[in-house]
Structure formats: structure tokens, C-alpha cells
PDB file of C-alpha atoms in Angstrom:
ATOM      1  CA  MET S   1     125.065 -61.170 -94.827  1.00  0.00           C
ATOM      2  CA  SER S   2     126.010 -59.430 -98.021  1.00  0.00           C
ATOM      3  CA  VAL S   3     123.698 -57.675-100.473  1.00  0.00           C
ATOM      4  CA  ARG S   4     123.641 -58.828-104.083  1.00  0.00           C
ATOM      5  CA  LYS S   5     125.358 -56.382-106.399  1.00  0.00           C
ATOM      6  CA  GLY S   6     122.171 -55.774-108.415  1.00  0.00           C
ATOM      7  CA  ASP S   7     120.243 -54.914-105.231  1.00  0.00           C
ATOM      8  CA  ARG S   8     122.761 -52.410-103.911  1.00  0.00           C
ATOM      9  CA  GLU S   9     121.890 -48.748-104.009  1.00  0.00           C
ATOM     10  CA  LYS S  10     124.234 -46.357-105.741  1.00  0.00           C
ATOM     11  CA  ASP S  11     125.519 -43.836-103.299  1.00  0.00           C
ATOM     12  CA  ASP S  12     126.271 -40.204-103.931  1.00  0.00           C
ATOM     13  CA  LEU S  13     129.980 -40.689-103.374  1.00  0.00           C
ATOM     14  CA  GLU S  14     130.176 -43.069-106.340  1.00  0.00           C
ATOM     15  CA  LEU S  15     128.413 -40.480-108.514  1.00  0.00           C
ATOM     16  CA  ILE S  16     130.836 -37.771-107.406  1.00  0.00           C
ATOM     17  CA  ASN S  17     133.791 -40.088-108.053  1.00  0.00           C
ATOM     18  CA  HIS S  18     132.576 -40.849-111.595  1.00  0.00           C
ATOM     19  CA  SER S  19     132.157 -37.121-112.229  1.00  0.00           C
ATOM     20  CA  ARG S  20     135.757 -36.553-111.077  1.00  0.00           C
ATOM     21  CA  ILE S  21     137.002 -39.206-113.507  1.00  0.00           C
ATOM     22  CA  LEU S  22     134.997 -37.557-116.311  1.00  0.00           C
ATOM     23  CA  VAL S  23     136.423 -34.118-115.509  1.00  0.00           C
ATOM     24  CA  GLU S  24     139.995 -35.441-115.358  1.00  0.00           C
ATOM     25  CA  TYR S  25     139.624 -37.207-118.708  1.00  0.00           C
ATOM     26  CA  THR S  26     137.977 -34.150-120.261  1.00  0.00           C
ATOM     27  CA  TYR S  27     140.755 -31.899-118.976  1.00  0.00           C
ATOM     28  CA  ASP S  28     143.424 -34.150-120.478  1.00  0.00           C
ATOM     29  CA  ARG S  29     141.651 -34.293-123.853  1.00  0.00           C
ATOM     30  CA  CYS S  30     140.941 -30.560-123.968  1.00  0.00           C
ATOM     31  CA  HIS S  31     144.602 -29.710-123.329  1.00  0.00           C
ATOM     32  CA  ASP S  32     145.997 -32.194-125.809  1.00  0.00           C
ATOM     33  CA  ARG S  33     147.337 -30.166-128.733  1.00  0.00           C
ATOM     34  CA  ASN S  34     147.302 -33.251-130.926  1.00  0.00           C
ATOM     35  CA  ILE S  35     143.518 -33.432-130.588  1.00  0.00           C
ATOM     36  CA  PHE S  36     142.535 -29.778-130.347  1.00  0.00           C
ATOM     37  CA  PRO S  37     144.964 -27.219-131.736  1.00  0.00           C
ATOM     38  CA  LYS S  38     145.047 -23.784-130.123  1.00  0.00           C
ATOM     39  CA  SER S  39     142.894 -22.347-132.900  1.00  0.00           C
ATOM     40  CA  GLU S  40     140.023 -24.629-131.776  1.00  0.00           C
ATOM     41  CA  ARG S  41     140.328 -23.984-128.050  1.00  0.00           C
ATOM     42  CA  TRP S  42     137.940 -21.041-127.849  1.00  0.00           C
ATOM     43  CA  LEU S  43     135.269 -22.631-129.995  1.00  0.00           C
ATOM     44  CA  LEU S  44     134.323 -26.186-129.188  1.00  0.00           C
ATOM     45  CA  VAL S  45     136.833 -27.010-126.462  1.00  0.00           C
ATOM     46  CA  LYS S  46     135.746 -24.234-124.114  1.00  0.00           C
ATOM     47  CA  ASN S  47     132.148 -25.424-124.330  1.00  0.00           C
ATOM     48  CA  ILE S  48     133.182 -29.023-123.669  1.00  0.00           C
ATOM     49  CA  TRP S  49     135.159 -27.993-120.608  1.00  0.00           C
ATOM     50  CA  ASP S  50     132.396 -25.720-119.310  1.00  0.00           C
ATOM     51  CA  MET S  51     129.827 -28.525-119.548  1.00  0.00           C
ATOM     52  CA  ALA S  52     132.045 -31.095-117.798  1.00  0.00           C
ATOM     53  CA  ILE S  53     133.146 -28.861-114.924  1.00  0.00           C
ATOM     54  CA  GLY S  54     129.698 -27.287-114.644  1.00  0.00           C
ATOM     55  CA  ALA S  55     128.031 -30.682-114.270  1.00  0.00           C
ATOM     56  CA  ARG S  56     130.485 -31.742-111.562  1.00  0.00           C
ATOM     57  CA  THR S  57     130.055 -28.461-109.718  1.00  0.00           C
ATOM     58  CA  ASN S  58     126.264 -28.724-109.796  1.00  0.00           C
ATOM     59  CA  ILE S  59     126.369 -32.344-108.609  1.00  0.00           C
ATOM     60  CA  ILE S  60     128.586 -31.442-105.654  1.00  0.00           C
ATOM     61  CA  GLN S  61     126.500 -28.378-104.793  1.00  0.00           C
ATOM     62  CA  ALA S  62     123.243 -30.338-105.007  1.00  0.00           C
ATOM     63  CA  ASN S  63     124.692 -33.073-102.816  1.00  0.00           C
ATOM     64  CA  SER S  64     125.739 -30.526-100.193  1.00  0.00           C
ATOM     65  CA  ILE S  65     122.183 -29.226 -99.724  1.00  0.00           C
ATOM     66  CA  ARG S  66     120.482 -30.803 -96.727  1.00  0.00           C
ATOM     67  CA  VAL S  67     116.817 -30.282 -97.475  1.00  0.00           C
ATOM     68  CA  GLU S  68     114.826 -28.812 -94.613  1.00  0.00           C
ATOM     69  CA  SER S  69     112.615 -26.355 -96.479  1.00  0.00           C
ATOM     70  CA  PRO S  70     110.747 -26.081 -99.791  1.00  0.00           C
ATOM     71  CA  GLU S  71     113.347 -23.607-101.076  1.00  0.00           C
ATOM     72  CA  GLU S  72     116.190 -26.019-100.384  1.00  0.00           C
ATOM     73  CA  ALA S  73     114.301 -28.845-102.089  1.00  0.00           C
ATOM     74  CA  GLN S  74     113.731 -26.692-105.178  1.00  0.00           C
ATOM     75  CA  GLU S  75     117.392 -25.611-105.228  1.00  0.00           C
ATOM     76  CA  ARG S  76     118.676 -29.184-104.943  1.00  0.00           C
ATOM     77  CA  LEU S  77     116.386 -30.430-107.708  1.00  0.00           C
ATOM     78  CA  ALA S  78     117.257 -27.459-109.921  1.00  0.00           C
ATOM     79  CA  LYS S  79     120.990 -28.149-109.582  1.00  0.00           C
ATOM     80  CA  GLU S  80     120.460 -31.816-110.410  1.00  0.00           C
ATOM     81  CA  LYS S  81     118.424 -30.868-113.491  1.00  0.00           C
ATOM     82  CA  MET S  82     121.095 -28.379-114.571  1.00  0.00           C
ATOM     83  CA  ALA S  83     123.803 -31.036-114.239  1.00  0.00           C
ATOM     84  CA  ILE S  84     121.727 -33.444-116.344  1.00  0.00           C
ATOM     85  CA  GLY S  85     121.375 -30.811-119.067  1.00  0.00           C
ATOM     86  CA  GLN S  86     125.099 -30.110-119.004  1.00  0.00           C
ATOM     87  CA  LEU S  87     125.956 -33.802-119.293  1.00  0.00           C
ATOM     88  CA  GLU S  88     123.559 -34.272-122.199  1.00  0.00           C
ATOM     89  CA  THR S  89     125.134 -31.254-123.909  1.00  0.00           C
ATOM     90  CA  LEU S  90     128.598 -32.695-123.244  1.00  0.00           C
ATOM     91  CA  VAL S  91     127.654 -35.964-124.942  1.00  0.00           C
ATOM     92  CA  THR S  92     126.356 -33.973-127.931  1.00  0.00           C
ATOM     93  CA  LEU S  93     129.617 -31.990-128.154  1.00  0.00           C
ATOM     94  CA  ILE S  94     131.677 -35.181-127.952  1.00  0.00           C
ATOM     95  CA  ASP S  95     129.589 -36.577-130.796  1.00  0.00           C
ATOM     96  CA  LEU S  96     130.269 -33.418-132.798  1.00  0.00           C
ATOM     97  CA  CYS S  97     134.015 -33.913-132.266  1.00  0.00           C
ATOM     98  CA  ASP S  98     133.619 -37.412-133.675  1.00  0.00           C
ATOM     99  CA  ILE S  99     131.597 -36.180-136.659  1.00  0.00           C
ATOM    100  CA  LYS S 100     134.250 -33.552-137.440  1.00  0.00           C
ATOM    101  CA  ASP S 101     137.007 -36.198-137.128  1.00  0.00           C
ATOM    102  CA  MET S 102     138.710 -34.371-134.279  1.00  0.00           C
ATOM    103  CA  ILE S 103     138.706 -37.571-132.233  1.00  0.00           C
ATOM    104  CA  THR S 104     138.414 -41.229-133.145  1.00  0.00           C
ATOM    105  CA  SER S 105     135.134 -43.079-132.797  1.00  0.00           C
ATOM    106  CA  GLU S 106     136.666 -45.267-130.099  1.00  0.00           C
ATOM    107  CA  ARG S 107     137.729 -42.238-128.068  1.00  0.00           C
ATOM    108  CA  ALA S 108     134.319 -40.631-128.553  1.00  0.00           C
ATOM    109  CA  GLU S 109     132.610 -43.810-127.386  1.00  0.00           C
ATOM    110  CA  TYR S 110     134.826 -44.077-124.299  1.00  0.00           C
ATOM    111  CA  TRP S 111     134.433 -40.380-123.441  1.00  0.00           C
ATOM    112  CA  ALA S 112     130.660 -40.451-123.907  1.00  0.00           C
ATOM    113  CA  GLY S 113     130.606 -43.635-121.812  1.00  0.00           C
ATOM    114  CA  LEU S 114     132.279 -41.773-118.961  1.00  0.00           C
ATOM    115  CA  ALA S 115     129.597 -39.100-119.237  1.00  0.00           C
ATOM    116  CA  THR S 116     126.773 -41.638-119.204  1.00  0.00           C
ATOM    117  CA  LYS S 117     128.268 -43.278-116.093  1.00  0.00           C
ATOM    118  CA  VAL S 118     127.426 -39.984-114.427  1.00  0.00           C
ATOM    119  CA  LEU S 119     124.263 -39.138-116.356  1.00  0.00           C
ATOM    120  CA  TYR S 120     122.153 -42.243-115.716  1.00  0.00           C
ATOM    121  CA  PRO S 121     122.745 -42.457-111.951  1.00  0.00           C
ATOM    122  CA  LEU S 122     122.111 -38.719-111.747  1.00  0.00           C
ATOM    123  CA  LYS S 123     118.762 -39.133-113.519  1.00  0.00           C
ATOM    124  CA  HIS S 124     117.926 -41.886-111.044  1.00  0.00           C
ATOM    125  CA  LEU S 125     118.952 -39.631-108.150  1.00  0.00           C
ATOM    126  CA  LEU S 126     116.704 -36.858-109.469  1.00  0.00           C
ATOM    127  CA  LYS S 127     113.779 -39.269-109.656  1.00  0.00           C
ATOM    128  CA  THR S 128     114.291 -40.507-106.095  1.00  0.00           C
ATOM    129  CA  ASP S 129     114.848 -36.971-104.798  1.00  0.00           C
ATOM    130  CA  LYS S 130     111.563 -35.860-106.367  1.00  0.00           C
ATOM    131  CA  GLN S 131     109.846 -38.604-104.388  1.00  0.00           C
ATOM    132  CA  ARG S 132     111.863 -37.999-101.234  1.00  0.00           C
ATOM    133  CA  TYR S 133     111.312 -34.245-101.185  1.00  0.00           C
ATOM    134  CA  GLY S 134     107.782 -34.261-102.570  1.00  0.00           C
ATOM    135  CA  GLU S 135     106.419 -33.068 -99.240  1.00  0.00           C
ATOM    136  CA  TYR S 136     108.578 -29.922 -99.493  1.00  0.00           C
ATOM    137  CA  ARG S 137     107.920 -29.213-103.145  1.00  0.00           C
ATOM    138  CA  TYR S 138     104.186 -28.697-102.853  1.00  0.00           C
ATOM    139  CA  LYS S 139     103.971 -26.474 -99.787  1.00  0.00           C
TER     140      LYS S 139
END
């Protein structure tokens, strides 16, 4: 018997896959000289890249932690929170690119949409992990 699509749980692999797609798209945009000339690369573009790759790295590292102690639970939750902050910053930087007319509104919307495909499931994962590892957090 199959499970309705709305009742299926998102798995971590899907989250990691969406983060890979976001990083690939971000890489292509950041290295496009038609969008960001070399003079802009060390200002806004470096921050955009750092947030995208940092979020993916933290997601992968958090996912690799198998919680068996309070310290591991705290580390996993901290990495998830850091990734959420990086993704929220990335969306803000993408919006700034749109405001400064570096990218079109359509591109900004698509790019921010890729980020939110990672951000919202990650927030949900953090919430469930807080419940799942609650016994470790308060020891």
C-alpha cells in the first residue's frame, strides 16, 4: 500500500540533494561575468558563496552526527541552527542583488526559491530533532 504524498516524511537525503542544487546554481551565478563583474567578486559575491557552501557543509556535518551523548545532540542542533542562519542570510543577499539590479526579479525569485526549498525542511528537521534529542539536551 502506498503512502499519500502529503503524509510522506521528508528524508535527509532529499534535503541534502536540494542543498546540492542550490550550491550548483549559486556557483554558476557567482562565476557568471555577465551578472557579477570581477570588481564585485570580493564584495557581495564572496558572501553569497560563503553562505551557500557553508549551509550545505553544516547540513552534511549535522546529518553525519549519530547522537549518543548530550554533546553530540548539542553539536548537531548547533550545526542545523548555523545552516538556517546562513540560508536566511543568503536569501537576504539575493534580495540585495535584486534591489541593486544585478539580477532580474525572476532570477532572484528562482534563486531564493531554491534556498527556501532547503530552509523550510531544515527548520522542520531542527524542530523534530529538538524533540527527538530532548532527553540528551537536558542532562
